[in-house]
Amino acid sequence: MIHHMGMKVLHLIDSGGLYGAEKMLLSLVQEQMEQGLKPIILSAGEPDIVNKAIEVEARRKGLPIFPWRMKSGLNLKESWKILKWAQGNHFNLLHSHGFKFNVLLGLYPEKLRRIPMIATLHGYVHAQRFSKMWLYESLDRFAIRRMRGVVLVGEAMNKEFPGKLSSGQAVTIRNGLDISELQKSSLDSLDEPFKSFFGDHEPVMLGVGRLSREKGFDRLVSAFSEFRKEYPKSGLVIVGEGKLRHRLEALVAKLGIQDDVLMPGYCGTVPTLLRQSQVLVMPSLTEGLPITLLEAISLKVPVVASAVGEIPKVLGDGKGGELLGDIEPATIARAVELSINDQERSRRQVDWAYETMVKDYSSATMASSYLKFYERVLGTP
């Protein structure tokens, strides 16, 4: 029996930036240290990467992080090394965040692994059949069945959860945030190019996330182009990096709106950008529980978002923000216009969302739910 005080937890992640999953993990680790656990984040990356954003942020916050450099892909040789290292350091639990480690360590049966394992599924992307991602997804489904349990970040994910767990258990634990820390970090001043851009544009819409198909940023760019006809001083900022950059840049050029769209790539100043923006727009095709949504609510920024994943629940089916019936550019543009023009309605929505956020989505609430789950899967007191 392991008492939770001093329980050693190895969090495993290969991150592409400082997005939702990474922020949630950092908040969780901070709370776990206060609970008396001994968590460490193992941050995997390609051999030529010096520092990853999550590593820089963890050090800034004084959180234990261990960078591990390895070739990407199905690198079982390296995963065996990680396992040996974890066994040698007597970890009580492996906690995976993302399909890479679900597969790399979950494929080993527990008898061989010798350390119980759980995974948090932060979102699910359904890949095209027989693509490389589809293969990973199939391995992921298999590996998940060898774990003690799985955490979904929203009840809505149950619907798209890949098959039922044949062993172990699935629970829902909502992502949480350290609200006061977020509010404090949003007061940082803006550097260029943001300072000039916000000085020259009003209102400004903000999109945040990986530049990938499921985020719907192509719809956002088209919607902004429509909106701009009525509001010629408006601007659009899309923060994030990814495979769709060239396609999005080409669309911006085709629509002739280069001067009014800023795509700075990945940046760590999202709370400040949120505070300066008039509305956060999330036209996603699929989501779990987006951290950026919780950040906007914590800072009382109006939200326009797709009714996918956990978003309708967080926004009280429209009480806390504008939910999109579809993600056609005209629909998005209308919702943004409503949000910006009807100040009274927007104020009611942000106040309602903020109260819900404080009650249900704080990092302390999240960490105590994780601790209960750990104790259940490990059979500890």
Tab-separated table of C-alpha atoms in Angstrom, residues 10 15 57 65 69 92 116 162 169 180 208 222 285 293 313 325 341 368:
chain	number	residue	atom	x	y	z
A	10	LEU	CA	5.925	10.352	-13.549
A	15	SER	CA	4.540	18.575	-26.392
A	57	GLU	CA	7.704	27.384	-18.230
A	65	ILE	CA	10.965	18.592	-15.154
A	69	ARG	CA	15.727	13.628	-26.106
A	92	ASN	CA	4.515	4.468	-8.124
A	116	PRO	CA	0.767	0.910	-13.008
A	162	PRO	CA	-12.492	4.664	-28.755
A	169	GLN	CA	-11.865	2.359	-15.662
A	180	SER	CA	-5.396	34.248	-9.762
A	208	VAL	CA	-5.555	30.339	-30.274
A	222	SER	CA	-13.106	33.901	-44.044
A	285	LEU	CA	-14.614	20.848	-35.453
A	293	LEU	CA	-11.685	28.822	-23.247
A	313	LYS	CA	-21.526	22.651	-20.942
A	325	GLY	CA	-25.061	26.513	-34.682
A	341	ASN	CA	-22.491	45.188	-30.340
A	368	SER	CA	-8.229	16.609	-5.669
